[in-house]
Amino acid sequence: MKPSADPRTRIVCFPHAGGAASFYQGWGPFVPDDVELRAVRYPGREDRLLDPLARTMEELVAPAVAECLPLLDRPLALFGHSMGASVAFEVARRLQEEHGARVAALFVSGRSGPGRESLPEQSYATAPDHELVSHLKELGGSETAALDHPDLLELVLPAVRADYRIVEEYRADPAGAVLDAPVVAYYGDADEDVDAGSAAAWAPVTRASFTARSFEGGHFYLSDHRAALLRDLLSRLGLAASR
């Protein structure tokens, strides 16, 4: 997304359920030239549209771990929003537990900490199209424009359903590795599914520092506060934003 010939730090971003790497496309101008910005491309969307959809969290985590390993020659930070927060967390755990690699920091956004994840009253993975579409519109996000076009819906909804099934079935392993890296949890102060208490539930996953910060807005607060979010994120890595 934003390569660097000689990066000082790398940041890998993990999209939300139904989301794609392009969600982070607008982050490039806010990141210094010596910071390399990458985004994970989940199967079944954009340039991986024909790839089989992932069915489990493991099928998202394992390829991401393999792609991150060659990037560890420089400090590597992970950022994940919503479902992506859980994927990033599991990747950080796997890197540490199986490869002895400590990420520079884990940034989780719009997701309650392990043990505090809320389950919907009805499964959105199996909900009728109109209910799923209504739910997605309420959340907001960059994909909502596609929801009013039937032809695009046929491309978007299968990935959304597959991701929601993963989210609904996933539970963090309480016996898994406790991270040595600092963890920062971000959330929107009007997000109906994440509040100060559930964001603080990320604290036990690290033996390093933990911080939580809220921004004004709902689940996709980061779309309206991109510059402020990146200033905060970069400052925690000892870096300055370019804008």
Tab-separated table of C-alpha atoms in Angstrom:
chain	number	residue	atom	x	y	z
A	1	MET	CA	0.000	0.000	0.000
A	2	LYS	CA	2.834	2.354	0.869
A	3	PRO	CA	6.202	0.697	0.271
A	4	SER	CA	9.466	2.074	1.571
A	5	ALA	CA	12.902	1.306	0.166
A	6	ASP	CA	14.500	1.372	3.611
A	7	PRO	CA	11.742	1.387	6.242
A	8	ARG	CA	12.440	2.274	9.833
A	9	THR	CA	9.214	0.571	10.918
A	10	ARG	CA	6.494	-1.474	9.246
A	11	ILE	CA	2.779	-1.407	10.055
A	12	VAL	CA	0.537	-4.229	8.879
A	13	CYS	CA	-3.218	-3.524	8.942
A	14	PHE	CA	-6.004	-6.100	9.229
A	15	PRO	CA	-9.480	-5.271	7.839
A	16	HIS	CA	-12.841	-5.732	9.531
A	17	ALA	CA	-15.437	-8.401	8.715
A	18	GLY	CA	-16.400	-8.047	5.071
A	19	GLY	CA	-13.654	-5.473	4.617
A	20	ALA	CA	-10.708	-5.410	2.264
A	21	ALA	CA	-7.173	-4.062	2.158
A	22	SER	CA	-8.387	-0.956	0.313
A	23	PHE	CA	-10.065	0.215	3.529
A	24	TYR	CA	-6.607	1.461	4.565
A	25	GLN	CA	-5.730	3.050	1.234
A	26	GLY	CA	-6.254	6.570	2.577
A	27	TRP	CA	-3.731	6.105	5.373
A	28	GLY	CA	-0.675	6.512	3.160
A	29	PRO	CA	-0.449	10.329	3.141
A	30	PHE	CA	-0.431	10.437	6.940
A	31	VAL	CA	2.474	8.004	7.306
A	32	PRO	CA	6.130	9.139	7.035
A	33	ASP	CA	8.140	7.957	4.046
A	34	ASP	CA	10.338	5.753	6.211
A	35	VAL	CA	7.345	3.835	7.564
A	36	GLU	CA	6.113	1.033	5.352
A	37	LEU	CA	2.343	0.523	5.430
A	38	ARG	CA	0.839	-2.805	4.396
A	39	ALA	CA	-2.651	-4.284	4.554
A	40	VAL	CA	-3.706	-7.920	4.660
A	41	ARG	CA	-5.722	-9.135	1.664
A	42	TYR	CA	-8.320	-11.597	2.857
A	43	PRO	CA	-9.525	-14.177	0.309
A	44	GLY	CA	-12.776	-13.713	-1.578
A	45	ARG	CA	-12.597	-9.964	-2.234
A	46	GLU	CA	-10.971	-7.431	-4.564
A	47	ASP	CA	-7.968	-8.970	-6.338
A	48	ARG	CA	-8.534	-12.266	-4.462
A	49	LEU	CA	-12.209	-12.464	-5.406
A	50	LEU	CA	-11.936	-15.994	-6.820
A	51	ASP	CA	-9.995	-17.422	-3.868
A	52	PRO	CA	-12.000	-19.666	-1.518
A	53	LEU	CA	-13.329	-17.810	1.511
A	54	ALA	CA	-11.777	-18.560	4.893
A	55	ARG	CA	-13.946	-20.705	7.148
A	56	THR	CA	-12.064	-20.368	10.429
A	57	MET	CA	-9.904	-17.861	12.262
A	58	GLU	CA	-6.954	-20.180	11.682
A	59	GLU	CA	-7.392	-19.863	7.914
A	60	LEU	CA	-6.975	-16.102	8.246
A	61	VAL	CA	-4.167	-16.208	10.803
A	62	ALA	CA	-1.807	-18.821	9.332
A	63	PRO	CA	-1.207	-17.082	5.960
A	64	ALA	CA	-0.810	-13.719	7.686
A	65	VAL	CA	1.845	-15.153	10.008
A	66	ALA	CA	3.730	-16.539	7.012
A	67	GLU	CA	3.629	-13.141	5.294
A	68	CYS	CA	4.759	-11.289	8.432
A	69	LEU	CA	7.787	-13.467	9.142
A	70	PRO	CA	9.992	-11.935	6.387
A	71	LEU	CA	9.068	-8.446	7.637
A	72	LEU	CA	10.610	-8.923	11.064
A	73	ASP	CA	13.996	-7.562	10.006
A	74	ARG	CA	12.541	-4.191	11.071
A	75	PRO	CA	10.191	-3.274	13.937
A	76	LEU	CA	6.734	-4.535	13.006
A	77	ALA	CA	3.485	-3.158	14.437
A	78	LEU	CA	0.053	-4.680	13.845
A	79	PHE	CA	-3.241	-2.786	13.614
A	80	GLY	CA	-6.628	-4.458	13.328
A	81	HIS	CA	-10.150	-3.074	13.281
A	82	SER	CA	-13.164	-5.066	14.506
A	83	MET	CA	-12.669	-8.669	13.341
A	84	GLY	CA	-9.224	-7.567	12.191
A	85	ALA	CA	-8.300	-6.822	15.815
A	86	SER	CA	-8.790	-10.483	16.698
A	87	VAL	CA	-6.848	-11.616	13.630
A	88	ALA	CA	-3.973	-9.240	14.458
A	89	PHE	CA	-3.966	-10.443	18.072
A	90	GLU	CA	-3.752	-14.085	17.039
A	91	VAL	CA	-0.974	-13.274	14.562
A	92	ALA	CA	0.996	-11.468	17.284
A	93	ARG	CA	0.500	-14.431	19.595
A	94	ARG	CA	1.640	-16.918	16.964
A	95	LEU	CA	4.708	-14.884	16.050
A	96	GLN	CA	5.763	-14.779	19.696
A	97	GLU	CA	4.760	-18.289	20.718
A	98	GLU	CA	6.078	-20.206	17.714
A	99	HIS	CA	8.782	-17.924	16.316
A	100	GLY	CA	10.035	-15.996	19.340
A	101	ALA	CA	9.253	-12.726	17.613
A	102	ARG	CA	7.943	-9.748	19.569
A	103	VAL	CA	5.969	-7.218	17.567
A	104	ALA	CA	6.669	-3.545	18.261
A	105	ALA	CA	3.043	-2.974	19.297
A	106	LEU	CA	-0.439	-4.343	18.808
A	107	PHE	CA	-3.186	-1.822	18.051
A	108	VAL	CA	-6.727	-3.157	18.373
A	109	SER	CA	-9.730	-1.112	17.298
A	110	GLY	CA	-13.501	-1.435	17.556
A	111	ARG	CA	-13.343	-4.820	19.261
A	112	SER	CA	-13.965	-5.930	22.828
A	113	GLY	CA	-11.162	-7.761	24.564
A	114	PRO	CA	-11.130	-11.554	24.940
A	115	GLY	CA	-13.970	-12.759	27.113
A	116	ARG	CA	-16.017	-9.611	26.568
A	117	GLU	CA	-17.007	-10.123	22.929
A	118	SER	CA	-20.735	-9.596	22.485
A	119	LEU	CA	-22.784	-12.035	20.420
A	120	PRO	CA	-25.712	-10.771	18.354
A	121	GLU	CA	-29.170	-11.992	19.298
A	122	GLN	CA	-29.421	-13.402	15.790
A	123	SER	CA	-26.582	-14.782	13.692
A	124	TYR	CA	-25.747	-12.326	10.925
A	125	ALA	CA	-23.894	-15.114	9.147
A	126	THR	CA	-27.250	-16.747	8.406
A	127	ALA	CA	-29.585	-13.730	8.504
A	128	PRO	CA	-31.750	-12.877	5.478
A	129	ASP	CA	-30.074	-10.511	3.041
A	130	HIS	CA	-32.240	-7.530	3.973
A	131	GLU	CA	-31.437	-7.894	7.686
A	132	LEU	CA	-27.725	-8.248	7.044
A	133	VAL	CA	-27.725	-5.240	4.715
A	134	SER	CA	-29.623	-3.167	7.278
A	135	HIS	CA	-27.105	-4.114	9.951
A	136	LEU	CA	-24.151	-3.190	7.741
A	137	LYS	CA	-25.684	0.181	6.917
A	138	GLU	CA	-26.164	0.907	10.601
A	139	LEU	CA	-22.496	0.194	11.263
A	140	GLY	CA	-21.321	2.402	8.394
A	141	GLY	CA	-17.946	1.902	6.769
A	142	SER	CA	-16.609	2.205	3.261
A	143	GLU	CA	-18.548	-0.762	1.866
A	144	THR	CA	-22.010	0.714	2.447
A	145	ALA	CA	-22.135	2.296	-1.025
A	146	ALA	CA	-22.129	-1.181	-2.566
A	147	LEU	CA	-25.146	-2.252	-0.525
A	148	ASP	CA	-27.593	-0.355	-2.756
A	149	HIS	CA	-26.464	-2.136	-5.915
A	150	PRO	CA	-27.808	-5.688	-6.369
A	151	ASP	CA	-24.966	-6.731	-8.671
A	152	LEU	CA	-22.353	-5.634	-6.130
A	153	LEU	CA	-24.250	-7.270	-3.292
A	154	GLU	CA	-23.715	-10.640	-4.920
A	155	LEU	CA	-19.972	-10.032	-4.654
A	156	VAL	CA	-19.919	-8.473	-1.183
A	157	LEU	CA	-22.320	-10.521	0.927
A	158	PRO	CA	-20.621	-13.955	0.672
A	159	ALA	CA	-17.425	-12.533	2.202
A	160	VAL	CA	-19.406	-10.694	4.873
A	161	ARG	CA	-21.283	-13.855	5.849
A	162	ALA	CA	-18.097	-15.922	5.940
A	163	ASP	CA	-16.369	-13.371	8.152
A	164	TYR	CA	-19.341	-13.080	10.495
A	165	ARG	CA	-19.367	-16.833	10.889
A	166	ILE	CA	-15.703	-16.692	11.897
A	167	VAL	CA	-16.402	-13.890	14.376
A	168	GLU	CA	-19.383	-15.702	15.878
A	169	GLU	CA	-17.441	-18.936	16.337
A	170	TYR	CA	-14.112	-17.469	17.479
A	171	ARG	CA	-13.037	-17.431	21.104
A	172	ALA	CA	-9.515	-16.530	22.168
A	173	ASP	CA	-7.641	-19.386	23.826
A	174	PRO	CA	-7.174	-18.350	27.485
A	175	ALA	CA	-4.081	-20.553	27.621
A	176	GLY	CA	-2.459	-18.801	24.677
A	177	ALA	CA	0.626	-16.633	24.880
A	178	VAL	CA	0.563	-13.388	26.852
A	179	LEU	CA	2.205	-10.765	24.664
A	180	ASP	CA	5.461	-9.029	25.510
A	181	ALA	CA	4.443	-6.124	23.282
A	182	PRO	CA	2.473	-3.040	24.347
A	183	VAL	CA	-1.214	-3.090	23.420
A	184	VAL	CA	-3.364	-0.061	22.595
A	185	ALA	CA	-7.148	-0.342	22.269
A	186	TYR	CA	-9.111	2.267	20.308
A	187	TYR	CA	-12.886	2.547	20.123
A	188	GLY	CA	-15.688	4.926	19.224
A	189	ASP	CA	-17.514	6.425	22.197
A	190	ALA	CA	-20.872	5.762	20.500
A	191	ASP	CA	-20.090	2.186	19.441
A	192	GLU	CA	-22.941	0.033	20.739
A	193	ASP	CA	-20.743	-3.066	21.008
A	194	VAL	CA	-17.560	-1.644	22.546
A	195	ASP	CA	-17.240	0.579	25.600
A	196	ALA	CA	-14.514	1.515	28.081
A	197	GLY	CA	-14.999	-1.683	30.062
A	198	SER	CA	-14.903	-4.085	27.132
A	199	ALA	CA	-11.955	-2.247	25.575
A	200	ALA	CA	-10.094	-2.567	28.890
A	201	ALA	CA	-10.529	-6.338	28.625
A	202	TRP	CA	-7.532	-6.273	26.280
A	203	ALA	CA	-5.242	-5.380	29.197
A	204	PRO	CA	-4.632	-8.981	30.383
A	205	VAL	CA	-3.301	-10.085	26.970
A	206	THR	CA	-0.019	-8.243	27.552
A	207	ARG	CA	2.617	-8.121	30.260
A	208	ALA	CA	3.842	-4.844	28.779
A	209	SER	CA	1.916	-1.569	28.823
A	210	PHE	CA	-1.762	-1.210	27.977
A	211	THR	CA	-3.655	1.920	26.983
A	212	ALA	CA	-7.208	2.542	25.795
A	213	ARG	CA	-8.385	5.635	23.968
A	214	SER	CA	-11.785	6.598	22.636
A	215	PHE	CA	-12.694	8.803	19.694
A	216	GLU	CA	-15.995	10.477	19.006
A	217	GLY	CA	-18.175	8.290	16.800
A	218	GLY	CA	-19.540	4.819	16.268
A	219	HIS	CA	-18.040	1.555	15.100
A	220	PHE	CA	-16.283	3.179	12.145
A	221	TYR	CA	-15.060	6.225	14.064
A	222	LEU	CA	-11.678	5.817	12.359
A	223	SER	CA	-13.088	6.956	9.014
A	224	ASP	CA	-13.740	10.414	10.505
A	225	HIS	CA	-10.624	10.591	12.697
A	226	ARG	CA	-7.977	9.128	10.425
A	227	ALA	CA	-5.414	11.873	11.007
A	228	ALA	CA	-5.842	11.951	14.798
A	229	LEU	CA	-5.783	8.174	15.048
A	230	LEU	CA	-2.586	7.895	13.041
A	231	ARG	CA	-0.920	10.702	14.988
A	232	ASP	CA	-1.660	8.802	18.186
A	233	LEU	CA	-0.602	5.447	16.755
A	234	LEU	CA	2.654	6.734	15.335
A	235	SER	CA	3.500	8.650	18.514
A	236	ARG	CA	3.290	5.384	20.459
A	237	LEU	CA	5.905	3.988	18.086
A	238	GLY	CA	8.130	7.008	18.633
A	239	LEU	CA	7.280	8.414	15.206
A	240	ALA	CA	5.696	11.595	13.918
A	241	ALA	CA	2.846	11.702	11.420
A	242	SER	CA	3.569	13.329	8.062
A	243	ARG	CA	0.365	15.438	8.232
